[in-house]
PDB file of C-alpha atoms in Angstrom:
ATOM      1  CA  MET T   1      23.722  27.810  43.501  1.00 95.00           C
ATOM      2  CA  VAL T   2      24.056  26.796  46.988  1.00 96.00           C
ATOM      3  CA  GLU T   3      27.112  28.603  47.244  1.00 97.00           C
ATOM      4  CA  ARG T   4      26.096  31.654  45.168  1.00 97.00           C
ATOM      5  CA  LEU T   5      22.826  31.769  47.861  1.00 98.00           C
ATOM      6  CA  THR T   6      24.822  30.852  50.623  1.00 97.00           C
ATOM      7  CA  GLU T   7      27.452  34.428  49.741  1.00 97.00           C
ATOM      8  CA  LYS T   8      24.276  36.701  49.208  1.00 97.00           C
ATOM      9  CA  PHE T   9      22.762  35.902  52.623  1.00 97.00           C
ATOM     10  CA  SER T  10      25.572  35.307  54.892  1.00 95.00           C
ATOM     11  CA  ASP T  11      23.189  36.890  57.739  1.00 94.00           C
ATOM     12  CA  LEU T  12      21.988  33.030  57.689  1.00 96.00           C
ATOM     13  CA  PRO T  13      23.345  29.853  58.535  1.00 96.00           C
ATOM     14  CA  ALA T  14      24.652  28.347  55.152  1.00 97.00           C
ATOM     15  CA  ALA T  15      22.484  24.951  56.375  1.00 97.00           C
ATOM     16  CA  VAL T  16      19.307  27.038  56.173  1.00 97.00           C
ATOM     17  CA  VAL T  17      20.390  28.136  52.580  1.00 98.00           C
ATOM     18  CA  GLU T  18      20.678  24.553  51.335  1.00 98.00           C
ATOM     19  CA  GLU T  19      17.917  23.537  53.655  1.00 98.00           C
ATOM     20  CA  THR T  20      15.419  25.239  51.401  1.00 98.00           C
ATOM     21  CA  VAL T  21      17.492  25.152  48.244  1.00 98.00           C
ATOM     22  CA  THR T  22      16.475  21.486  48.713  1.00 97.00           C
ATOM     23  CA  GLU T  23      13.296  22.095  49.932  1.00 97.00           C
ATOM     24  CA  ILE T  24      11.806  23.865  46.944  1.00 97.00           C
ATOM     25  CA  HIS T  25      14.199  21.676  44.846  1.00 96.00           C
ATOM     26  CA  ASP T  26      12.356  18.632  45.837  1.00 97.00           C
ATOM     27  CA  SER T  27       8.812  19.982  45.336  1.00 96.00           C
ATOM     28  CA  PHE T  28       9.947  19.565  41.788  1.00 95.00           C
ATOM     29  CA  ASP T  29      10.219  15.741  41.481  1.00 94.00           C
ATOM     30  CA  ASP T  30       7.009  14.708  39.990  1.00 93.00           C
ATOM     31  CA  ALA T  31       8.020  18.324  37.029  1.00 91.00           C
ATOM     32  CA  ALA T  32       7.809  16.783  33.652  1.00 91.00           C
ATOM     33  CA  VAL T  33       9.559  19.574  31.809  1.00 89.00           C
ATOM     34  CA  ARG T  34      12.559  19.939  34.024  1.00 88.00           C
ATOM     35  CA  ASP T  35      14.437  22.176  31.429  1.00 94.00           C
ATOM     36  CA  PHE T  36      13.989  25.627  33.774  1.00 94.00           C
ATOM     37  CA  VAL T  37      13.763  23.940  37.373  1.00 95.00           C
ATOM     38  CA  PRO T  38      17.354  25.255  38.386  1.00 95.00           C
ATOM     39  CA  ARG T  39      16.095  28.860  37.508  1.00 96.00           C
ATOM     40  CA  ILE T  40      12.066  28.414  38.991  1.00 96.00           C
ATOM     41  CA  VAL T  41      14.654  26.574  41.986  1.00 97.00           C
ATOM     42  CA  GLU T  42      16.758  30.102  42.435  1.00 97.00           C
ATOM     43  CA  HIS T  43      14.271  32.332  41.936  1.00 98.00           C
ATOM     44  CA  GLU T  44      11.847  30.075  44.957  1.00 98.00           C
ATOM     45  CA  ALA T  45      15.111  30.352  47.077  1.00 98.00           C
ATOM     46  CA  THR T  46      16.306  33.965  47.342  1.00 98.00           C
ATOM     47  CA  GLU T  47      12.578  35.508  48.077  1.00 98.00           C
ATOM     48  CA  LYS T  48      12.098  32.880  50.536  1.00 98.00           C
ATOM     49  CA  LEU T  49      15.419  33.612  52.165  1.00 98.00           C
ATOM     50  CA  ARG T  50      14.862  37.326  51.797  1.00 97.00           C
ATOM     51  CA  GLU T  51      11.365  36.498  53.583  1.00 96.00           C
ATOM     52  CA  VAL T  52      13.901  34.267  56.511  1.00 95.00           C
ATOM     53  CA  GLU T  53      16.594  37.010  56.102  1.00 94.00           C
ATOM     54  CA  ALA T  54      13.584  39.596  57.191  1.00 93.00           C
ATOM     55  CA  GLU T  55      12.481  38.166  59.724  1.00 91.00           C
ATOM     56  CA  ALA T  56      15.334  37.844  61.874  1.00 87.00           C
ATOM     57  CA  SER T  57      16.762  41.180  61.033  1.00 84.00           C
ATOM     58  CA  THR T  58      12.759  42.228  63.293  1.00 86.00           C
ATOM     59  CA  SER T  59      13.193  39.354  66.052  1.00 78.00           C
ATOM     60  CA  ASP T  60      17.430  40.689  66.641  1.00 64.00           C
ATOM     61  CA  PRO T  61      17.344  43.222  68.989  1.00 63.00           C
ATOM     62  CA  THR T  62      20.377  43.698  67.887  1.00 62.00           C
ATOM     63  CA  ALA T  63      19.994  44.425  64.507  1.00 52.00           C
ATOM     64  CA  ALA T  64      18.998  47.907  65.179  1.00 50.00           C
ATOM     65  CA  GLU T  65      22.388  49.090  66.453  1.00 50.00           C
TER      66      GLU T  65
END
């Protein structure tokens, strides 16, 4: 999943992607039902990384060039 998201968000450092996935995955440590945790983690990580990517592009003055 980390590799897939690192490719998808290639403008972000791999460490940011890995940290995001780990943080979200860790939030499900106490989940009673774990069957769908990977799908939920990937979905939430994708949403979070989109936000990070958007913030990075708006704060980077060279992004518009």
